[in-house]
Tab-separated table of C-alpha atoms in Angstrom:
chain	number	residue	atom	x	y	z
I	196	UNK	CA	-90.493	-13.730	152.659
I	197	UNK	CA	-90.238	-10.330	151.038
I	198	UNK	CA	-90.564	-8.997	154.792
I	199	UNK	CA	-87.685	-11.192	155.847
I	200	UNK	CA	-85.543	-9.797	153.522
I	201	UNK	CA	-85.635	-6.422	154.334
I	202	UNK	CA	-85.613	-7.207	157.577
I	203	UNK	CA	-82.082	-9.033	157.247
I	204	UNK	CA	-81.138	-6.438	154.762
I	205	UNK	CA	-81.183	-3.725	157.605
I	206	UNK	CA	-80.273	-5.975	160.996
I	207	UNK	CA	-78.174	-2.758	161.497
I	208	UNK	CA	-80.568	-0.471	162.106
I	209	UNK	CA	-82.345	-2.781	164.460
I	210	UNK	CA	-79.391	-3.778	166.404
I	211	UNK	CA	-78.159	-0.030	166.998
I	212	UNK	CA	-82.147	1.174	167.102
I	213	UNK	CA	-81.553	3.613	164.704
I	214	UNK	CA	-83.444	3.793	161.526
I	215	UNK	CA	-81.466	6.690	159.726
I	216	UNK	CA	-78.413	5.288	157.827
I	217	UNK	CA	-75.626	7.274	156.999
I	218	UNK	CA	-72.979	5.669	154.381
I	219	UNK	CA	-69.849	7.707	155.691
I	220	UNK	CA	-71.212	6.421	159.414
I	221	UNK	CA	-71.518	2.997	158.394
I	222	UNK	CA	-67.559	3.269	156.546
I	223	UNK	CA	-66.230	4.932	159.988
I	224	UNK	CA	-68.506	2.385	162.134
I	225	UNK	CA	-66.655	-1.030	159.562
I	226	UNK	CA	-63.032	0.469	160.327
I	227	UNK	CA	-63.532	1.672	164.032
I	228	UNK	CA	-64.527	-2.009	164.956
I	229	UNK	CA	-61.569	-3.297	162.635
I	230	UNK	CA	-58.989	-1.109	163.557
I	231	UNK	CA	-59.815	-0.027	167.504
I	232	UNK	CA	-61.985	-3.107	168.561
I	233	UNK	CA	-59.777	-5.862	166.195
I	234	UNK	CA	-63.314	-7.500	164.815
I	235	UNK	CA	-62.605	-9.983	162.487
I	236	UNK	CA	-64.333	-8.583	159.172
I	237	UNK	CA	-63.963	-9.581	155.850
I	238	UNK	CA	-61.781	-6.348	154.196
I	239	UNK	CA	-63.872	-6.810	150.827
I	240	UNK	CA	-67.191	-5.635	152.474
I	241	UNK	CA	-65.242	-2.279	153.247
I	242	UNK	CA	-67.636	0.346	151.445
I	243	UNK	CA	-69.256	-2.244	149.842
I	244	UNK	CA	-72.961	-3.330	149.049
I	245	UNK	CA	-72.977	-5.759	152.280
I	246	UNK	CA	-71.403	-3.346	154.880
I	247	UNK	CA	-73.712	-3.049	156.845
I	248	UNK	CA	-74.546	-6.950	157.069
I	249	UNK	CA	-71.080	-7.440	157.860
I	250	UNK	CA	-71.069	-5.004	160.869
I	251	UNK	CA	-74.209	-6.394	162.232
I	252	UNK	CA	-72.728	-9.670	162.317
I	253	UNK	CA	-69.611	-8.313	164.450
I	254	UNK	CA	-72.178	-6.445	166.704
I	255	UNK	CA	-74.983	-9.229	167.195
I	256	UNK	CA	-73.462	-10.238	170.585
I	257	UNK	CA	-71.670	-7.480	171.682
I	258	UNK	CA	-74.290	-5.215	173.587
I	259	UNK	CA	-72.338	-3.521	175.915
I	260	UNK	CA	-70.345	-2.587	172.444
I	261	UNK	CA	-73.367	-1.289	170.867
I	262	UNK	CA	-73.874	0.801	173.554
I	263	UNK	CA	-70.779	3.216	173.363
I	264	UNK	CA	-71.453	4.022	169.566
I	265	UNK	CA	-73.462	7.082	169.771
I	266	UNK	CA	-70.648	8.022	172.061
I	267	UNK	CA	-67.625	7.431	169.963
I	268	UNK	CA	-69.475	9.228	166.982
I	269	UNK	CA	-69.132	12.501	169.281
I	270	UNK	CA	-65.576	11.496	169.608
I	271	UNK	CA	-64.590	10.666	166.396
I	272	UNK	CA	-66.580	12.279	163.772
I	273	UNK	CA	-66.672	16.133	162.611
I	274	UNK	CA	-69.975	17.652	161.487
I	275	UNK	CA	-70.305	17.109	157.346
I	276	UNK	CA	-69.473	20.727	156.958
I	277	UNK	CA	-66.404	20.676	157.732
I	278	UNK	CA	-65.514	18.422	155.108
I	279	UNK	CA	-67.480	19.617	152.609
I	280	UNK	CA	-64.246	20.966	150.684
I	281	UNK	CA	-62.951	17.010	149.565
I	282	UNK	CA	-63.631	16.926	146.526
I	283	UNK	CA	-64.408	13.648	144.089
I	284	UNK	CA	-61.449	14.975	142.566
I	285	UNK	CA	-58.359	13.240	141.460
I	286	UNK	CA	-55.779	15.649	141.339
I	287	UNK	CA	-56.952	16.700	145.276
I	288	UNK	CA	-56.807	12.927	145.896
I	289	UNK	CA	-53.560	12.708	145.138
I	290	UNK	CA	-52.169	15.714	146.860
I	291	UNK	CA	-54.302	15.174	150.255
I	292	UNK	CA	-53.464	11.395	150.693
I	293	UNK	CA	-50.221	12.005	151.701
I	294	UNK	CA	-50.947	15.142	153.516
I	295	UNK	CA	-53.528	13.231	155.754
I	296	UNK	CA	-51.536	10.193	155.775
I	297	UNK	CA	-48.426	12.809	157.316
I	298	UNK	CA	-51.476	14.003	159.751
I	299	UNK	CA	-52.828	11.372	161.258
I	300	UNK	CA	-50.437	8.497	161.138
I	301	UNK	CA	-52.642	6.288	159.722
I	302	UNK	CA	-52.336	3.857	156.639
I	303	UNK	CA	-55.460	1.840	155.808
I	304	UNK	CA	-55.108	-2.107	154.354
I	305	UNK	CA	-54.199	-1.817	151.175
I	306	UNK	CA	-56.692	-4.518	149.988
I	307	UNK	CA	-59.986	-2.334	151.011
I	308	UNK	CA	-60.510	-2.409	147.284
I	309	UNK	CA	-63.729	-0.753	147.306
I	310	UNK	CA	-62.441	2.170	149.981
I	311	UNK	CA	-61.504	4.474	147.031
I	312	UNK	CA	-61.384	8.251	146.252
I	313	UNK	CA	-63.462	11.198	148.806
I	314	UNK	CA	-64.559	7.980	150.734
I	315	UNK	CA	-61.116	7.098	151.788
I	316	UNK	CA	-59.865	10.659	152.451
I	317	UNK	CA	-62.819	11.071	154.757
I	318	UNK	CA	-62.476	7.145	156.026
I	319	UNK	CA	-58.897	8.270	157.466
I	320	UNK	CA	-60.100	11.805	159.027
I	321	UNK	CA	-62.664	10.091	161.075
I	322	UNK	CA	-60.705	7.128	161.935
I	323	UNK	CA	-58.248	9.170	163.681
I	324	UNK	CA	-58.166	9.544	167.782
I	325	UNK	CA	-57.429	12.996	168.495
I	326	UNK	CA	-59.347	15.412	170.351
I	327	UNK	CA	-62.267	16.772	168.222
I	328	UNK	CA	-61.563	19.748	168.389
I	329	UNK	CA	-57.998	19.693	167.730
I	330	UNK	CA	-59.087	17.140	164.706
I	331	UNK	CA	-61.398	20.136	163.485
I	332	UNK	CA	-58.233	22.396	163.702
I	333	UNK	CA	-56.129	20.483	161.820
I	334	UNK	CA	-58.627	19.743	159.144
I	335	UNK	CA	-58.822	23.630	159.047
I	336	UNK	CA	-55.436	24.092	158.386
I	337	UNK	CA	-55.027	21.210	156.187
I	338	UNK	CA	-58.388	22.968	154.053
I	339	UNK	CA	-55.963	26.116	153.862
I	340	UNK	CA	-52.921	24.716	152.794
I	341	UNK	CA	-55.342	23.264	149.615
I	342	UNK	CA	-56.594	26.726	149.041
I	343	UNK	CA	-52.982	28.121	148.995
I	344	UNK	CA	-51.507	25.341	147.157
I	345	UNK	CA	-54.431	25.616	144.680
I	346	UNK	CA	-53.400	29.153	144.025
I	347	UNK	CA	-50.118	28.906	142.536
I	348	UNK	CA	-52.215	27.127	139.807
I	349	UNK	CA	-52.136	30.019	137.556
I	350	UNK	CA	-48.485	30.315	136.992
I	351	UNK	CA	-49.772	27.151	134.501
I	352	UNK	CA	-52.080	28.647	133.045
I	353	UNK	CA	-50.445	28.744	129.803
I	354	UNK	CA	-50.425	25.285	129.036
I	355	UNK	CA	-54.445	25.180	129.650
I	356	UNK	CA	-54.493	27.697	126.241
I	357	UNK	CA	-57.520	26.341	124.286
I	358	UNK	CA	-55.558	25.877	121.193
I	359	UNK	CA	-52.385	25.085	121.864
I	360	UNK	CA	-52.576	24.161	125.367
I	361	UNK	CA	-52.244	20.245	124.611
I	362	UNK	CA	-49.290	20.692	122.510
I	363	UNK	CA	-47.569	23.096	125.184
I	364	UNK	CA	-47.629	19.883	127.647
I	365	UNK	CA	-46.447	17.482	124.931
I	366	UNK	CA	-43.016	20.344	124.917
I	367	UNK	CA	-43.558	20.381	128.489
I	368	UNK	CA	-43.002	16.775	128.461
I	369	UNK	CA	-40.334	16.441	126.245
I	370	UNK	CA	-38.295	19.047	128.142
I	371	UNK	CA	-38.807	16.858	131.317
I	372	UNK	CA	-37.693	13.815	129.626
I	373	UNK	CA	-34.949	15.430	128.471
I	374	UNK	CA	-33.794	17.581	131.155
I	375	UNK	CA	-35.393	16.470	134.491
I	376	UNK	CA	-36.510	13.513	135.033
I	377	UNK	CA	-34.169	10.349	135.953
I	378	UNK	CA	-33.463	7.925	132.478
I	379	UNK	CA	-36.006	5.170	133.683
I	380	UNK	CA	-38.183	7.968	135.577
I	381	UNK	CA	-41.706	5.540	136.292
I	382	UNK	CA	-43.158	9.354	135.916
I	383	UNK	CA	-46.039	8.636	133.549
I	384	UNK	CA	-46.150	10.876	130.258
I	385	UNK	CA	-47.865	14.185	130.130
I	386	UNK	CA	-50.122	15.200	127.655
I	387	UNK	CA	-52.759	17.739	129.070
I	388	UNK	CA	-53.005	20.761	131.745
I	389	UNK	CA	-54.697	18.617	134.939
I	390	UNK	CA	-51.603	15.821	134.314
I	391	UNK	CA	-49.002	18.796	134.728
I	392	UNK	CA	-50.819	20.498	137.598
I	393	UNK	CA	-50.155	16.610	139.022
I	394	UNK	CA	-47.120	16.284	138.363
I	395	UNK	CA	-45.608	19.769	139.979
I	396	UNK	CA	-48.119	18.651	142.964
I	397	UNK	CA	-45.950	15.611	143.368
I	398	UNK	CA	-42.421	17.007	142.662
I	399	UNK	CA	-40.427	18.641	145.711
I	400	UNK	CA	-39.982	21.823	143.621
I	401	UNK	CA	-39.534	25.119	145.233
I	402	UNK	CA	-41.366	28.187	143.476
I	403	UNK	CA	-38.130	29.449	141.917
I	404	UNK	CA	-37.286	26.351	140.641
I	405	UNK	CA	-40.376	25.892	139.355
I	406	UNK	CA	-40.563	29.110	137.960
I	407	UNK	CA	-37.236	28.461	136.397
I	408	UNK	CA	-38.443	25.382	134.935
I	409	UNK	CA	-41.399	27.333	133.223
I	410	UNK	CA	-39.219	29.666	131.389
I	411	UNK	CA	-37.005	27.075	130.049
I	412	UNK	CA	-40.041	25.261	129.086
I	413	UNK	CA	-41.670	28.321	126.839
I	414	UNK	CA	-38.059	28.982	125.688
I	415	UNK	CA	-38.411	25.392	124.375
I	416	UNK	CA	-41.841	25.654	122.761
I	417	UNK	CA	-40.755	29.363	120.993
I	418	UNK	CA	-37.878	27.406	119.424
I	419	UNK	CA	-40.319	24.602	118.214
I	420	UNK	CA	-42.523	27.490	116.610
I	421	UNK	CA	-40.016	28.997	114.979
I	422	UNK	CA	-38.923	26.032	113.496
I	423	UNK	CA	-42.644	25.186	111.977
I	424	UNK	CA	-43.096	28.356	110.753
I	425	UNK	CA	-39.758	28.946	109.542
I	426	UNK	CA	-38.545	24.944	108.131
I	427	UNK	CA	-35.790	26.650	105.745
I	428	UNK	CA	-34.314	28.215	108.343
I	429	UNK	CA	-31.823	27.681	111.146
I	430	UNK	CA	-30.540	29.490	113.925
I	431	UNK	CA	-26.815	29.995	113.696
I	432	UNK	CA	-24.430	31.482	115.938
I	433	UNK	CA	-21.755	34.496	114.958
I	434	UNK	CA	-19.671	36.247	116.994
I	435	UNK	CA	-19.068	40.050	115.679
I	436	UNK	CA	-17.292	42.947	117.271
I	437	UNK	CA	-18.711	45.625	118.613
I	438	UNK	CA	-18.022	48.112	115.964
I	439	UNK	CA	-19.718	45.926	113.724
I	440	UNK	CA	-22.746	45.018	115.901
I	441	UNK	CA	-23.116	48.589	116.398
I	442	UNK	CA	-22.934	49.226	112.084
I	443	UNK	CA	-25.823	46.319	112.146
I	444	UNK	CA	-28.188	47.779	114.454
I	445	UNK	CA	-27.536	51.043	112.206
I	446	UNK	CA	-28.397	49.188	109.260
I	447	UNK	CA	-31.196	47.509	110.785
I	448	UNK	CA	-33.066	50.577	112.120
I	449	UNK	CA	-32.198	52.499	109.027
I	450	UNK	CA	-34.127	50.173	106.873
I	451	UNK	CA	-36.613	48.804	109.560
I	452	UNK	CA	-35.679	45.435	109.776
I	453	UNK	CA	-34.434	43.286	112.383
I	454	UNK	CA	-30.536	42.308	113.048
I	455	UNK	CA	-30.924	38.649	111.082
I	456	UNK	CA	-33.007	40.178	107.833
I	457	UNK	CA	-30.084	42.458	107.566
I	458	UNK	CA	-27.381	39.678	107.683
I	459	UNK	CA	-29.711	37.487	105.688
I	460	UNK	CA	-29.966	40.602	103.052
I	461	UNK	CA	-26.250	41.353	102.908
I	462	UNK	CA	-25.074	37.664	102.286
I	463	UNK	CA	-27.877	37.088	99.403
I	464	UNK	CA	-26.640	39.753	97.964
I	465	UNK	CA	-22.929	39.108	97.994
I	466	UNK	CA	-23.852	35.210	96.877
I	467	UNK	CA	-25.650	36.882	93.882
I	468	UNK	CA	-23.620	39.641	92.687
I	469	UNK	CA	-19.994	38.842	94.316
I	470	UNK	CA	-18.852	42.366	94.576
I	471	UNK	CA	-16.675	41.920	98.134
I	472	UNK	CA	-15.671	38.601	98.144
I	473	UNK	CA	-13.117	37.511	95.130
I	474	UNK	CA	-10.986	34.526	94.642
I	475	UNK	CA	-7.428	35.741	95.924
């Protein structure tokens, strides 16, 4: 019985006499026969534990099928090298989806629930019919286009500061709340480094604007500072001509101190002495 088993557990390997199994094979092998040769399989099997019973059951009578495999495989399938780069990463995920998606045209079901993550990046790159050697040149330039993207990354790399860096995103937040995003944005919130790298991946933001964006958002956080450090103070706005600017700067490098400790200064005094300023 125990014999039986395994023997029904790998009816694959019999039927395509070939005892190696390869899981990203087996996920190209379920969607090639799905997608190119309209087999009837049941999508939950898709990745999952009984795969490979489910494509020996759509291959059991079709020899002539079986046949062209090892042939397709050359067609279809790049050497694991070359996709070595994918990442189980979400944040790459995310941005290559819709590159690849752009790439090759294709959109899997949406209900291969257990097609997730690497598995279904890779899933779509070997599904697609292209020349292989064109396929390996646009995976090339697609692997590029990560690299560069990924570069840019440290123009954020002030928000990944060790102690502050959570709070910078929480300002980074609030100034996109307030200041970018749409008034029932779906955007969800920000709170750490990896969600902001995310969300600038998914934004059509050109580098200036982006770089704009930056500055306004450190302007922001130098304000909040201030304020913490400073709670019985607030900024206020004067307008002074330029004679008198020009007497403040005097007074402020005469007596080292900046332009608001002089102002500061100079109306505590008045306030406690009331030498200038009489009732007419």
């Amino acid at each position: 019985m125990t014999i039986e088993s395994r023997k029904d557990a790998d009816r694959l390997s019999e039927l395509l006499q070939d005892p190696h199994r390869n899981h990203r094979h087996d996920i190209w092998l379920w969607l090639y026969l799905y997608h190119y040769e309209e087999a009837s399989l049941d999508r939950r099997t898709c990745n999952g534990l009984t795969m490979r019973d489910e494509i020996a059951r759509a291959l059991k009578y079709k020899e002539r099928l079986r046949s062209r495999i090892p042939g397709k495989k050359d067609q279809f399938l790049l050497p694991n090298e070359k996709l070595e780069w994918i990442k189980e990463d979400e944040r790459q995920y995310q941005w290559l989806l819709r590159k690849i998606r752009q790439m090759t045209g294709l959109r899997l079901p949406i209900d291969l629930v257990h097609l997730i993550g690497r598995d279904h990046l890779i899933a779509m790159i070997d599904l697609w019919e292209i020349d292989i050697g064109k396929k390996a040149f646009e995976v090339e330039l697609l692997r590029d286009s990560w690299l560069r993207h990924k570069a840019k990354d440290s123009e954020l790399d002030w928000f990944a500061d060790k102690k502050d860096g959570e709070k910078r995103c929480a300002c980074a937040w609030e100034w996109l709340q307030k200041k970018y995003l749409a008034l029932f944005s779906r955007q969800p919130s920000i709170s750490n480094h990896q969600e902001l790298l995310m969300f600038f991946d998914h934004e059509d933001i050109g580098r200036n604007e982006r770089t704009a964006m930056i500055r306004e958002i450190k302007k922001r956080w130098d304000r909040k500072q201030f304020n913490e450090r400073t709670p019985d103070k607030k900024q206020v706005n004067v307008i002074l001509s330029k004679t008198v600017i020009a007497q403040l700067d005097a007074l402020a490098e005469k007596h080292g101190l900046k332009r608001a400790q002089v102002i500061e200064n100079l109306v505590r005094m008045e306030a406690d002495a009331g030498v200038y300023f009489t009732d007419a």
